[in-house]
C-alpha atoms as one frame of an Amber mdcrd trajectory, in Angstrom:
protein
  -0.424 200.598 344.252  -1.760 198.219 346.891   0.531 196.291 349.231  -0.537
 193.352 351.392   1.897 192.468 354.180   1.673 188.901 355.466   3.203 189.236
 358.925   4.070 185.603 359.650   7.550 184.257 358.962   6.280 180.660 358.937
   6.527 179.307 355.347   3.079 178.699 353.848   1.401 180.372 356.828  -2.313
 180.858 357.342  -1.664 184.596 357.240  -0.301 184.149 353.725  -3.549 182.371
 352.773  -5.490 185.468 353.792  -3.047 187.765 351.971  -3.489 185.732 348.783
  -7.278 185.830 349.200  -7.225 189.630 349.577  -5.040 189.933 346.468  -7.364
 187.626 344.512 -10.513 189.507 345.509  -8.998 192.939 344.801  -7.849 191.860
 341.364 -11.199 190.192 340.550 -13.205 193.236 341.682 -11.024 196.046 340.337
  -8.444 194.691 337.912  -5.827 196.514 340.008  -2.560 194.767 340.764  -1.360
 194.317 344.303   1.870 193.082 345.867   1.994 190.462 348.630   4.975 190.653
 350.969   5.616 187.197 352.436   7.583 187.298 355.706   9.113 183.825 355.175
  12.539 185.383 354.311  12.222 187.928 357.160  15.577 189.372 358.216  14.763
 192.723 359.802  16.972 193.013 362.895  15.076 193.189 366.146  15.075 196.405
 368.106  18.200 195.575 370.102  20.158 194.942 366.877  21.700 197.181 364.246
  19.679 200.124 362.921  18.368 199.874 359.390  20.293 201.969 356.893  18.192
 202.897 353.824  21.246 202.623 351.547  22.275 199.199 352.883  19.102 197.131
 352.965  18.966 193.393 352.352  16.845 192.228 349.383  13.913 191.457 351.713
  14.210 194.778 353.537  14.363 196.584 350.183  11.265 194.716 348.986   9.342
 195.827 352.087  10.561 199.420 351.853   9.767 199.696 348.157   6.350 198.033
 348.413   5.302 200.257 351.317   6.662 203.504 349.921   5.024 202.995 346.499
   1.644 201.890 347.895  -1.171 204.194 348.936  -3.253 201.334 350.422  -1.514
 198.880 352.744  -3.124 195.835 354.336  -1.295 194.769 357.511  -1.967 191.126
 358.432  -0.715 189.317 361.497  -1.342 185.928 363.052  -2.572 185.981 366.614
  -0.021 184.619 369.073  -1.356 184.565 372.641  -3.552 187.619 371.966  -0.722
 189.590 370.344   0.436 190.339 366.789   3.550 188.545 365.615   6.883 189.819
 366.894   7.952 190.250 363.258   5.051 192.585 362.475   5.552 194.710 365.576
   9.276 194.840 364.842   8.589 195.948 361.252   6.518 198.856 362.547   9.226
 199.842 365.035  12.181 199.470 362.651  10.574 201.197 359.672   8.796 203.761
 361.863  11.626 206.272 361.693  12.213 209.507 359.746  14.514 207.583 357.367
  11.492 205.542 356.213   8.878 208.304 356.393   7.814 207.552 352.803   6.593
 204.109 353.962   3.945 205.790 356.137   2.996 209.121 354.537  -0.211 209.636
 352.499  -1.579 206.101 352.910  -4.569 204.112 354.106  -3.708 201.236 356.461
  -6.144 198.360 357.000  -5.440 195.763 359.693  -6.353 192.086 359.905  -5.729
 189.427 362.545  -5.526 185.762 361.584  -6.424 182.714 363.663  -7.108 179.012
 363.174  -9.771 179.299 365.867 -11.949 182.055 367.238  -9.409 184.869 367.302
  -7.795 187.654 365.320  -9.324 190.676 367.028  -6.403 191.641 369.236  -3.703
 191.736 366.530  -5.949 193.891 364.323  -6.730 196.287 367.180  -3.147 196.458
 368.459  -1.668 197.065 364.999  -4.184 199.846 364.369  -3.286 201.426 367.710
   0.469 201.364 367.186   0.286 202.593 363.560  -1.999 205.453 364.664   0.524
 206.323 367.372   3.389 206.249 364.854   1.501 208.552 362.460   0.767 210.914
 365.344   4.353 211.067 366.605   5.794 211.497 363.102   3.092 214.073 362.191
   2.125 212.173 359.031  -1.008 212.503 356.913  -2.308 208.961 356.680  -5.381
 207.102 357.891  -5.775 203.844 359.781  -9.069 202.365 358.684 -11.713 201.651
 361.324 -12.781 198.578 359.339 -10.744 195.581 360.523 -11.056 191.890 359.749
 -10.801 188.912 362.077  -9.920 185.871 359.989 -11.323 183.104 362.187 -11.033
 179.374 361.491  -8.864 180.346 358.528  -7.904 176.810 357.474 -11.596 175.921
 357.183 -12.310 178.958 354.996  -9.301 179.289 352.646  -6.940 176.853 350.954
  -3.165 177.387 350.625  -3.595 179.493 347.476  -6.189 181.806 349.057  -9.176
 180.241 347.316 -12.467 180.026 349.175 -13.482 176.682 350.650 -17.131 177.740
 350.536 -17.699 179.321 353.954 -20.290 181.922 352.916 -20.149 183.891 356.186
 -16.342 184.160 356.069 -16.382 185.105 352.369 -18.984 187.815 352.972 -17.020
 189.310 355.870 -13.761 189.323 353.913 -15.387 190.960 350.889 -17.026 193.623
 353.071 -13.640 194.371 354.660 -11.979 194.704 351.252 -14.831 196.743 349.732
 -14.886 199.155 352.655 -11.142 199.754 352.500 -11.090 200.139 348.721 -13.864
 202.739 349.040 -12.047 204.606 351.815  -8.824 204.513 349.780 -10.551 205.971
 346.710 -12.124 208.755 348.788  -8.697 209.739 350.099  -6.984 209.114 346.749
  -9.580 210.135 344.126  -6.967 209.749 341.403  -7.229 205.953 341.794  -9.043
 204.232 338.939 -10.477 200.726 339.117
């Protein structure tokens, strides 16, 4: 299973456009189904709040936990806010990065993507890859953070609200290369995958 996490809680966000585009391209290229997690109903308590209890998750928290634990390829997308990933995405990594949610992180390929309406996106992709690598190290897990990242620049000029291309050939090529690379890496690590 493939999970695409759209790490912006803004309804109809640009990050969701990219998530929908990734889903569309994966399904067109492989016929494989993927799940998009939209952060619009985000309710994960921040780090100074209550701990997450696996047996007492909200519907949104359960959706995230289930989608991550059942996936072996996870795309992590975040908008760029002042050169950082979204607080919601960083909080997700912190709150689910515990032994109680080990199955969300074990035996997976993680691919990161930063989203911007201008010339940006690099820092969220780099920072998410760094912190997920650190989490895997500390928890002694057998997963891989892909070296192939994507910077979704000028997103509103490249994708419409449903994730369809607006005809920017350079953007489309870069996005397809990012997806192709990560599908190939995933299949090398999980040779049982068909598609």
